[in-house]
Coordinates of C-alpha atoms in Angstrom, one line a residue:
X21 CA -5.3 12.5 -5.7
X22 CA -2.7 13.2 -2.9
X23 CA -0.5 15.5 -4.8
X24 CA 0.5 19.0 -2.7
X25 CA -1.5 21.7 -4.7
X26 CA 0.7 25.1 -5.3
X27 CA -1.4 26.6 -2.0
X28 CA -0.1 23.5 -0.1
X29 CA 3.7 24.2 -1.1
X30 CA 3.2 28.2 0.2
X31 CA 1.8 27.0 3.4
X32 CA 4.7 24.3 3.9
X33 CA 7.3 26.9 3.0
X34 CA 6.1 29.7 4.5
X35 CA 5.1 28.4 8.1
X36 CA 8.3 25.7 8.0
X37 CA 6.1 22.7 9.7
X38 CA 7.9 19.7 10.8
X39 CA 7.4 16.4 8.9
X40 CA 4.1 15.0 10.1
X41 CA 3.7 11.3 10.2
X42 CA 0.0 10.3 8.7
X43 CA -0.6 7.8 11.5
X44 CA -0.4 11.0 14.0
X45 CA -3.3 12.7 11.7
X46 CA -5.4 8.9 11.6
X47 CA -4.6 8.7 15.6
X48 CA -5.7 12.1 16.5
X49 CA -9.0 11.9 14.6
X50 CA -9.6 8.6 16.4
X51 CA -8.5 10.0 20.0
X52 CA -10.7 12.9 20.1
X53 CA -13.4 10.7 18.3
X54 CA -13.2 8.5 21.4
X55 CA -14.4 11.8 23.4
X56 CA -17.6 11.0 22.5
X57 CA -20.6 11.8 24.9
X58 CA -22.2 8.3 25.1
X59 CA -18.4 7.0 26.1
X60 CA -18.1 9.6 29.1
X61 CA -19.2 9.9 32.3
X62 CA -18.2 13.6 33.1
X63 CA -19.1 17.0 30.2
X64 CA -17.1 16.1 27.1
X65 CA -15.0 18.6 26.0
X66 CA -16.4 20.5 22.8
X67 CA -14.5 20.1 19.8
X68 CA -14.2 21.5 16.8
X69 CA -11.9 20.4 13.2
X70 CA -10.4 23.6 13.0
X71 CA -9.1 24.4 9.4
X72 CA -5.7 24.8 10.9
X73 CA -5.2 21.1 10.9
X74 CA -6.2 20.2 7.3
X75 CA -4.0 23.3 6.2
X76 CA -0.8 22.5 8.5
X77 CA -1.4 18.5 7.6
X78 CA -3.4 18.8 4.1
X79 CA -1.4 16.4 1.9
X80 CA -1.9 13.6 4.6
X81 CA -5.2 14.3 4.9
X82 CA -6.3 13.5 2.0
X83 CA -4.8 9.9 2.8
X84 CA -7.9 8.6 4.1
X85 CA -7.3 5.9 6.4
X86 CA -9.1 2.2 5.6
X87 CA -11.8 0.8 8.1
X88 CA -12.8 -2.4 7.3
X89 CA -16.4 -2.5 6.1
X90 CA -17.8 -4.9 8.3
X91 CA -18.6 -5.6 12.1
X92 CA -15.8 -5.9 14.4
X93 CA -16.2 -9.6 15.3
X94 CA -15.7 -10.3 11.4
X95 CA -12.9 -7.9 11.6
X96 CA -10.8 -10.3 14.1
X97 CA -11.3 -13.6 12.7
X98 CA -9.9 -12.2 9.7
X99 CA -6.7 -10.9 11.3
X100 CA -7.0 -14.7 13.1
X101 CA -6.3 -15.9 9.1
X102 CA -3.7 -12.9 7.7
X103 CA -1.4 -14.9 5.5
X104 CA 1.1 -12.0 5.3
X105 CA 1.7 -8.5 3.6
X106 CA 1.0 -7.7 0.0
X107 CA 2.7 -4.4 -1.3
X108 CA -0.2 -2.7 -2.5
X109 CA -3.0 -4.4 -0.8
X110 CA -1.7 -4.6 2.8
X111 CA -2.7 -7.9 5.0
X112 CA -4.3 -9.9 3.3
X113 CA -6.0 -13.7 3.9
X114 CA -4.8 -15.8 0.9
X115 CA -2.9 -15.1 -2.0
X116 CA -4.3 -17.4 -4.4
X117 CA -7.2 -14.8 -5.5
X118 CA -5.3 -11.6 -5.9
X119 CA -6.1 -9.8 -8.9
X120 CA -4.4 -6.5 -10.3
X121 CA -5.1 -3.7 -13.0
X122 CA -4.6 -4.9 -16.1
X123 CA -2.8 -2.0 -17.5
X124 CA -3.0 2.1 -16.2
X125 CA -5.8 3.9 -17.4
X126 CA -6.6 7.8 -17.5
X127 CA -8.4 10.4 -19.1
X128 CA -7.6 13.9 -20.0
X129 CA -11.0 16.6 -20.5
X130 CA -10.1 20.3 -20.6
X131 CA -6.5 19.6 -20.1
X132 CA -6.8 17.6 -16.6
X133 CA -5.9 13.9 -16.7
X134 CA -7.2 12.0 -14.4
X135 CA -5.5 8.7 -14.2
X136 CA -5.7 5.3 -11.9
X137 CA -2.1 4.2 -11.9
X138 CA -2.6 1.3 -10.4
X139 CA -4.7 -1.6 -8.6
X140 CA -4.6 -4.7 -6.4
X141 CA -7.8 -6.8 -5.6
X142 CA -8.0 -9.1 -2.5
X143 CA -10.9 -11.1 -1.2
X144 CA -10.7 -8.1 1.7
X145 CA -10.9 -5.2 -0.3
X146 CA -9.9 -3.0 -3.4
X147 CA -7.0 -0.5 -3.3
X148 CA -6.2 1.5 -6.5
X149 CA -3.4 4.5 -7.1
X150 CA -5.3 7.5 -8.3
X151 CA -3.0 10.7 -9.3
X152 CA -5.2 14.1 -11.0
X153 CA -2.8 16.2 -13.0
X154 CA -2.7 19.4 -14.3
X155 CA -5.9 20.7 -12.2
X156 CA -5.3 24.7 -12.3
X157 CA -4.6 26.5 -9.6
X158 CA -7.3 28.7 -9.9
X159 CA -10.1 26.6 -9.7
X160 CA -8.9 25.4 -5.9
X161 CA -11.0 26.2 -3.2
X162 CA -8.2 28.5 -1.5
X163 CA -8.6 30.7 -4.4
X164 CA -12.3 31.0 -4.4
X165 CA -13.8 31.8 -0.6
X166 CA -17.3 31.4 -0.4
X167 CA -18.1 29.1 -3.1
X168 CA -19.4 25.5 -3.8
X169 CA -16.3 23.1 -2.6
X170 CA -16.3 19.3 -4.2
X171 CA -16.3 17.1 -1.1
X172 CA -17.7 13.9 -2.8
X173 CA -16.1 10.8 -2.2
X174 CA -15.7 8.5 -5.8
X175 CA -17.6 4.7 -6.0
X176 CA -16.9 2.0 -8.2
X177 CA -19.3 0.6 -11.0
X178 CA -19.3 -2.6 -11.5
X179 CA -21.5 -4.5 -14.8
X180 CA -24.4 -5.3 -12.9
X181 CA -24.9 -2.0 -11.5
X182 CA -23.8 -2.2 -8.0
X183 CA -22.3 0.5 -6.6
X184 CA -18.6 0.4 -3.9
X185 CA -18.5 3.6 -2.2
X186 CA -14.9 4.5 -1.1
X187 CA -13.9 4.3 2.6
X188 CA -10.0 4.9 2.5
X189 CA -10.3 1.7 0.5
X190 CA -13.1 0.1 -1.9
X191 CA -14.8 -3.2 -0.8
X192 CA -14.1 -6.2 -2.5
X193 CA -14.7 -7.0 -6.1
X194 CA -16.4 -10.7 -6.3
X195 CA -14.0 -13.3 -7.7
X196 CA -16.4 -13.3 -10.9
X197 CA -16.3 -10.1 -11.9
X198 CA -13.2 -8.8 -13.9
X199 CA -14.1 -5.0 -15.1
X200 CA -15.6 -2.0 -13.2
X201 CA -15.9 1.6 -14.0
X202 CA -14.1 4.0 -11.6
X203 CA -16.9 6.9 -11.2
X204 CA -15.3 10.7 -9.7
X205 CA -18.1 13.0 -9.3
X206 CA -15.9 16.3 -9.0
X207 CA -12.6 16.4 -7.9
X208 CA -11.9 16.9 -4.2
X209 CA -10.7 20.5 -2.3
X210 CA -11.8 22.1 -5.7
X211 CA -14.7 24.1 -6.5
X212 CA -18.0 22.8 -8.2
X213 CA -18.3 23.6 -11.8
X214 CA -14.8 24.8 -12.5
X215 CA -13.3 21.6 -13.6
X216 CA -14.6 18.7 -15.4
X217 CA -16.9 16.3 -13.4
X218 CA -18.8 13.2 -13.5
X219 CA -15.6 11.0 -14.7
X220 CA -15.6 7.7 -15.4
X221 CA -12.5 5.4 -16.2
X222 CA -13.4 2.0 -17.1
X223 CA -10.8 -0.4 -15.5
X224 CA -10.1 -4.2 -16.3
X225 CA -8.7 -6.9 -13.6
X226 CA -6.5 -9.7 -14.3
X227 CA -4.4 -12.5 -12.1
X228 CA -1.7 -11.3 -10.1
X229 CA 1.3 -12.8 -11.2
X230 CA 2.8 -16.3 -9.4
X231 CA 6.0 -13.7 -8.1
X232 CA 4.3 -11.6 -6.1
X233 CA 6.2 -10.7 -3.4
X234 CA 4.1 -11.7 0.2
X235 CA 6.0 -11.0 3.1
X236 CA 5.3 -12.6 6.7
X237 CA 3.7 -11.1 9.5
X238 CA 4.0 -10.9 13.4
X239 CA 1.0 -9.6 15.3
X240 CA 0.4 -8.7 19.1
X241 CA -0.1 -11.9 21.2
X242 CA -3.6 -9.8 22.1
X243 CA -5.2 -11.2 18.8
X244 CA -5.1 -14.7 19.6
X245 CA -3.2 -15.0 16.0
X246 CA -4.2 -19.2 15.4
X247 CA -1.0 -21.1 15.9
X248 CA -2.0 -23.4 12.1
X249 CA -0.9 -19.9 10.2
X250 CA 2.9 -20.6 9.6
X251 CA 3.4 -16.8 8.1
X252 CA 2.3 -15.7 11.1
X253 CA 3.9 -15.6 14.6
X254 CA 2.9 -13.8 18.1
X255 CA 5.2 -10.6 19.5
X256 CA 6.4 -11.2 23.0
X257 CA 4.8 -7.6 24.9
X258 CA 7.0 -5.3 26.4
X259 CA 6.2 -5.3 30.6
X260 CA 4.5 -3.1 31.7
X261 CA 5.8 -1.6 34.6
X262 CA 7.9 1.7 34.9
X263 CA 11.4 1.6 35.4
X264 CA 12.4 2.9 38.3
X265 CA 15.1 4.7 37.3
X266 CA 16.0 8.5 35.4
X267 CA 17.8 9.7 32.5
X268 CA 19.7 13.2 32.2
X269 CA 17.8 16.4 33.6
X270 CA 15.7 13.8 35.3
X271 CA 13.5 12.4 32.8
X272 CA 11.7 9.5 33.9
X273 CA 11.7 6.0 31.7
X274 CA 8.6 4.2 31.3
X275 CA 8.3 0.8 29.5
X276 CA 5.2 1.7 27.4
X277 CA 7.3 1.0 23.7
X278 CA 5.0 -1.7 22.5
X279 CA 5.5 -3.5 18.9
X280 CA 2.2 -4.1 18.0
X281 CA 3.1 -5.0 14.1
X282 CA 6.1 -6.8 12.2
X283 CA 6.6 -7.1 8.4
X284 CA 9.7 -8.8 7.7
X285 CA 11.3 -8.3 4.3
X286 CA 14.9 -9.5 3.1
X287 CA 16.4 -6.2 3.6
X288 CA 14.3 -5.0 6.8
X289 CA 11.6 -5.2 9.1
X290 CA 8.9 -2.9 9.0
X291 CA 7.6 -2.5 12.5
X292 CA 4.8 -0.4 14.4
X293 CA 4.6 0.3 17.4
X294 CA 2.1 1.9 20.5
X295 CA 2.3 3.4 23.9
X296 CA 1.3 1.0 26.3
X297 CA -0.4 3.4 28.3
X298 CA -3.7 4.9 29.8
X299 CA -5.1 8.6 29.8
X300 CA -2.8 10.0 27.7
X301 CA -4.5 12.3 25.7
X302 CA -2.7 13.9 23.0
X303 CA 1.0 12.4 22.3
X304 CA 3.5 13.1 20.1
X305 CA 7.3 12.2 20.2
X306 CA 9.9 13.5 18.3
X307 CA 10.9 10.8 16.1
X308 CA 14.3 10.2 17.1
X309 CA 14.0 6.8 18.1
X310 CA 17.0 5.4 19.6
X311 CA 18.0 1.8 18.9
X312 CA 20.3 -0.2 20.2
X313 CA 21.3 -4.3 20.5
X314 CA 22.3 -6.1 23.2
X315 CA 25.9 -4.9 22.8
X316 CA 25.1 -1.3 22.8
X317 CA 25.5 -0.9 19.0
X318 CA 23.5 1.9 17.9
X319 CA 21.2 1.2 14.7
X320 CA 19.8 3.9 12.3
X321 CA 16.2 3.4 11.2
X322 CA 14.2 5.2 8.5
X323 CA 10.3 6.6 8.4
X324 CA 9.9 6.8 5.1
X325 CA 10.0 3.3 3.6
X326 CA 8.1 1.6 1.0
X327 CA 4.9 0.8 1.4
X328 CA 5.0 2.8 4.2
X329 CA 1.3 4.3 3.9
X330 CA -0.2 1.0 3.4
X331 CA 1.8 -0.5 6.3
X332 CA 0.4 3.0 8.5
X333 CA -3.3 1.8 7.6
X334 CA -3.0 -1.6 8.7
X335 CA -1.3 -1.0 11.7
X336 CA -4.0 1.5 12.5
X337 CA -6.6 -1.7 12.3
X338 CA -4.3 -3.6 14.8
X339 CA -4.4 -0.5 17.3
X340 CA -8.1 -0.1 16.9
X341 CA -8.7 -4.1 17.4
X342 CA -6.2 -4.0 20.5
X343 CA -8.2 -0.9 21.7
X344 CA -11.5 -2.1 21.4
X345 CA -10.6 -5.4 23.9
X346 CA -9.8 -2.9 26.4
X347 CA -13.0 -0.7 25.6
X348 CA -13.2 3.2 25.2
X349 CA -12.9 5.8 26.4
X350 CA -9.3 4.9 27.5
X351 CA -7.4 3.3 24.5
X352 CA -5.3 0.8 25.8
X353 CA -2.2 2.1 23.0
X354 CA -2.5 6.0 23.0
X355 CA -1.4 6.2 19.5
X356 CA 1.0 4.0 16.8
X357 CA 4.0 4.5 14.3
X358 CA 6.0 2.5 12.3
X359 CA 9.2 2.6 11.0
X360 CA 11.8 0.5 8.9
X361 CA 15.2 -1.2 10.8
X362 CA 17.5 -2.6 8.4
X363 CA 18.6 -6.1 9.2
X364 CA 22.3 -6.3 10.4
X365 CA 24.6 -8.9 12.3
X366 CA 23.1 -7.8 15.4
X367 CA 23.0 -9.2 19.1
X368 CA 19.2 -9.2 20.5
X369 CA 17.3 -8.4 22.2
X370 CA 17.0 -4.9 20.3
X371 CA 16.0 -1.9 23.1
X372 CA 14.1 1.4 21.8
X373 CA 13.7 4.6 23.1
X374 CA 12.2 7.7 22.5
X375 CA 11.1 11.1 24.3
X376 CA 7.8 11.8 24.2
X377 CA 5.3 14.2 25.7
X378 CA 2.0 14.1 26.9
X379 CA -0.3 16.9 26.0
X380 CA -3.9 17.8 27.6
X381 CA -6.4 20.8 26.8
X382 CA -6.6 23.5 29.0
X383 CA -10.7 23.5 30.0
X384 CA -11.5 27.0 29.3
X385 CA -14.3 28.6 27.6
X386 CA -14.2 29.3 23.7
X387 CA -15.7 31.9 21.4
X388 CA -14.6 34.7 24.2
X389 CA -12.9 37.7 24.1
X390 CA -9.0 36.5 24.7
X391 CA -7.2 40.2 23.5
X392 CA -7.8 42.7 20.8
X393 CA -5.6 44.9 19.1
X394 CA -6.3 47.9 16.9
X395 CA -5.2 47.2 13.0
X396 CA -6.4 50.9 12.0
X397 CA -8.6 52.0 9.2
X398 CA -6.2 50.7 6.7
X399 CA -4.2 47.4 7.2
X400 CA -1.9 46.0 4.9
X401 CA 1.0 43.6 4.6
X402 CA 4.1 44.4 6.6
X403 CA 1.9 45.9 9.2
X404 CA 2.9 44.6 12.7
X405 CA 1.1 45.6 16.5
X406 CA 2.9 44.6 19.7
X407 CA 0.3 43.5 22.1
X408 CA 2.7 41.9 25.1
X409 CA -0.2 40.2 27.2
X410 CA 0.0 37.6 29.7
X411 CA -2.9 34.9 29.0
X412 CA -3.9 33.0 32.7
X413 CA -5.6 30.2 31.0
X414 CA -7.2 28.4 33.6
X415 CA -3.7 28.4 35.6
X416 CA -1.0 27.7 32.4
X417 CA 0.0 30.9 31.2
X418 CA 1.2 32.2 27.7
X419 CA 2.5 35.7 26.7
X420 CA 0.5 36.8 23.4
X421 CA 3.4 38.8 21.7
X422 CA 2.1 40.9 18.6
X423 CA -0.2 40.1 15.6
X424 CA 0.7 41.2 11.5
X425 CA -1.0 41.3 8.5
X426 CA -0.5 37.6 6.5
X427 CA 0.6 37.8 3.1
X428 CA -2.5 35.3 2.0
X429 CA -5.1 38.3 3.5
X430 CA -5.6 37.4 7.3
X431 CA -3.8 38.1 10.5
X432 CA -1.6 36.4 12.1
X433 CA -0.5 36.6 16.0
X434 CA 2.9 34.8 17.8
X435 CA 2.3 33.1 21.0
X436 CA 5.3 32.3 23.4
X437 CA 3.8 29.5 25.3
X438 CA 6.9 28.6 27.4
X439 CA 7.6 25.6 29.0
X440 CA 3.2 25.1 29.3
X441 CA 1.2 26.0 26.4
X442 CA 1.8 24.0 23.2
X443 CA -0.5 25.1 21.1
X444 CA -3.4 28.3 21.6
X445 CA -5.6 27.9 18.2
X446 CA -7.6 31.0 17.6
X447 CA -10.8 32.9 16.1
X448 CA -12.0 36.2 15.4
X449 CA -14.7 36.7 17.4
X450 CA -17.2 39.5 15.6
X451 CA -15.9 38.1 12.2
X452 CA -16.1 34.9 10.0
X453 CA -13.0 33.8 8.7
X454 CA -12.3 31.5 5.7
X455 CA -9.7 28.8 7.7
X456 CA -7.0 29.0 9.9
X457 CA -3.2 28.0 9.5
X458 CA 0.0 28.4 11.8
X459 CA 3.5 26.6 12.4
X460 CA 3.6 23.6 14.7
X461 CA 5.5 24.4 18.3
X462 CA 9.0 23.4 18.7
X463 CA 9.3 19.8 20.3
X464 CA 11.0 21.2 23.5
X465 CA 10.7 24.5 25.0
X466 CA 9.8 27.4 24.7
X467 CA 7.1 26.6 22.7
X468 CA 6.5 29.4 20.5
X469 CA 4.5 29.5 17.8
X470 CA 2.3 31.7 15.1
X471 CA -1.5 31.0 14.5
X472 CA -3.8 32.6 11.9
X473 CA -7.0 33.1 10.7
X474 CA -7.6 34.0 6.6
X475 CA -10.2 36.4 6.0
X476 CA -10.8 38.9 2.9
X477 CA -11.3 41.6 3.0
X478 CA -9.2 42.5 6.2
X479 CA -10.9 43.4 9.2
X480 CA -10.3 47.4 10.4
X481 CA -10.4 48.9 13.7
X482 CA -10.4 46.8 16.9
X483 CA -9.8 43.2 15.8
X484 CA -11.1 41.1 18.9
X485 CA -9.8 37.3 19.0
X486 CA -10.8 34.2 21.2
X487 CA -10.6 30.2 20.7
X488 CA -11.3 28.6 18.6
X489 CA -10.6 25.0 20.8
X490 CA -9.4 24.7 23.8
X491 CA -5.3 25.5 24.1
X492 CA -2.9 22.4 24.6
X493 CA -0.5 21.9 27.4
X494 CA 2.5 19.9 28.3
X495 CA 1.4 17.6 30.9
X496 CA 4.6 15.6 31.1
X497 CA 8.1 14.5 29.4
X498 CA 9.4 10.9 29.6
X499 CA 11.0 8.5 27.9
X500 CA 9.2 5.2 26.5
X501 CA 11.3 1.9 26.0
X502 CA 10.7 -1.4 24.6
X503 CA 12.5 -4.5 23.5
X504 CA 12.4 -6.8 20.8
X505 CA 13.5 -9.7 19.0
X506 CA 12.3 -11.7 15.7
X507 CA 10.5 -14.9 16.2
X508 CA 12.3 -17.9 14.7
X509 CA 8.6 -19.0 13.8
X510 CA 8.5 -16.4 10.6
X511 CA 11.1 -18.2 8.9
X512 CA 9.8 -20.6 6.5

């Protein structure tokens, strides 16, 4: 159910956004989740999901991330037992019990199929491929404001009556049950009533078969992985203090690139990785990790590998574990990736880098008059006003340059933040609007950028806009390194 609707392609077309990895969208949710007021000492900053996001990062959004279903001491003696990594049902325990769909199944009612594609069952939990086709257009919520919008999660139903709601992942099947009915109230970002609802697929489970791939694991030393586990071996952890030393333009290097997760394959290894680092808030690097062997040979990596959402989700469970030793509010790992190295005749230890920056928000009121500009008694599209105002947001400044008329219905304003402000995401203040959208900020400087809010029909007159959240700011560049080499131990 993770296919881009037609709405999705405009908004990735029109506003150009960089290719977002989903563990940024999993890690963000969690860091400002951590901001919670019975973790903090001083005022927690307000915060609210603006629309924005889930526009600017809807396909991946609707990749909900897994959370095991169970308390967090039950959590870590499983990872104590991971046997390896199962391509369609992540880390799992043992092998011996894996089940899979039988065969793909899927319905079609008023010309939308709904189909489940595919299935693996572990004693951990159930993860099935589920694809809608053919859902018009029209019947999606971005075509009909102010109505009804399916946000119902599916469950499965399994022969005795017991329900599995859905959490990124369905719990486990029991070993003794081999059929259950997959049950989709209404089908998600679309309107109630306009589609079919109440589906329900039945599904049947057999054996896996005795090929199935399981590839070893390596897990941060923090875990405590139990030394009897063969498949799985310990990650040496990269030190911790900063190098004292600069690159060009004087950016400093810290040694914060942690591997927190290995998967080796033939070809590859799949590997994850953290910060090693306190108070950051809101991080984001550019991707271009830099890697390198012992003789200086560069090595080109990819992000998009196989199983790489699956790999995302359990590598999100590691960071969470490793977090939760060092307590909240202050993650130990301010946020994870992963990406997939070839294997190569290469001389280790491998050494990554890769620039990063350290956002903040700007602790300013919201919901106040910022500007206003006059749109006149008739707006329309191809409409433009120059506004040329210099923001003084608590101290970090941004020049407001004009606003337009959107082609969607909505107005739209450009920001040049500089070398400061990263992101300023704003509201009309007399008006409701129906969600906001806008292109992501250029990795370096100036950071200029467009934000939005939708609203039909258009506003006339003076238009007066505030915050919606508080603005982002570059609070520093740097670079973080690691190093890394395979363990001997995951060869069999």
């Amino acid at each position: 159910m993770n296919n881009r609707t037609p709405f999705e392609d405009k908004i990735y077309q029109s506003f150009a956004l960089k290719a977002i990895n989903p563990s940024f969208v999993a890690r963000l949710e969690s860091k400002l989740q951590a901001y919670r007021p019975e973790t903090q000492k001083s005022k927690p900053k307000p915060f609210t999901f603006s629309l924005k996001w889930s526009y600017a990062f809807a396909p991946l959004l609707l990749l909900l991330v897994f959370v095991f279903a169970v308390g967090p001491q039950r959590v870590y003696a499983q990872i104590q037992k991971w046997m390896g990594f199962v391509p369609g049902a992540g880390l799992v325990t043992e092998t011996t019990s894996l089940r899979i769909l039988a065969e793909p199944v899927s319905q079609t009612r008023d010309g939308v199929t709904l189909g489940v594609l595919s299935g693996v069952l572990s004693s951990e939990r159930t993860s099935l491929e589920v694809k809608v086709s053919d859902a018009p257009f029209s019947a999606h919520f971005s075509q009909n404001f102010g109505k009804e919008i399916c946000h119902t999660n599916p469950y499965l139903l399994l022969p005795d009556g017991t329900k599995l709601e859905y959490n990124g992942a369905f719990p486990a099947i029991p070993a003794n049950i081999d059929s259950a009915v997959y049950v989709l109230p209404c089908i998600d970002m679309y309107i109630r009533g306009a589609l079919p609802e109440d589906w329900r697929i039945p599904m049947h489970f057999i054996a896996a078969p005795e090929d199935l791939h399981v590839y070893p694991v390596l897990v941060h030393p923090k875990l405590n992985v139990e030394k009897s586990q063969p498949a799985v071996s310990k990650i040496t952890p990269t030190a911790e203090k900063a190098v004292p030393s600069t690159l060009q333009n004087d950016i400093p290097i810290k040694n914060i690139f942690d591997i927190l997760l290995v998967i080796e394959k033939p070809d590859a290894w799949e590997i994850g990785y953290g910060f090693k680092a306190l108070h950051l808030d809101l991080v984001l690097d550019n991707n271009e990790i830099l890697v390198k062997d012992a003789n200086g040979k560069s090595i080109p990596i990819n992000h998009t590998f196989p199983d790489a959402q699956a790999f995302h989700d359990e590598l999100q469970e590691v960071t969470k574990l490793l977090n939760e030793e060092d307590g909240y509010p202050n993650p130990y790992y301010s946020m994870y990736k992963g990406f997939s190295l070839p294997k190569g005749d290469y001389a280790f230890p491998l050494t990554f880098e890769v620039k990063v920056k350290n956002f903040s928000w700007v602790d300013v009121p919201r919901d106040q008059p910022l500007f206003e500009f006059d749109a006149g008694p008739n707006p329309k599209l191809g409409d433009t006003w120059p506004i040329h105002k210099t923001l003084d947001l608590n101290g970090h400044k941004v020049q407001v340059l004009s606003a337009e008329v959107h082609e969607w219905g909505g107005y739209c304003v450009n920001f040049d933040g500089g070398s400061d402000i990263f992101n300023v995401d704003i509201s009309l203040i007399d008006y409701q609007t129906n969600f906001g959208a806008g292109t992501s900020a250029p990795f370096e400087p100036p950071f200029t950028f467009r934000n939005c809010f939708m609203i039909s029909p258009l506003p006339t007159g003076k238009i007066r806009v505030g915050l919606r959240q508080e603005p982002i700011y570059l609070v520093e560049s740097f670079i973080a390194r690691g190093t890394w080499s395979p363990s001997e131990s995951l060869k069999p």
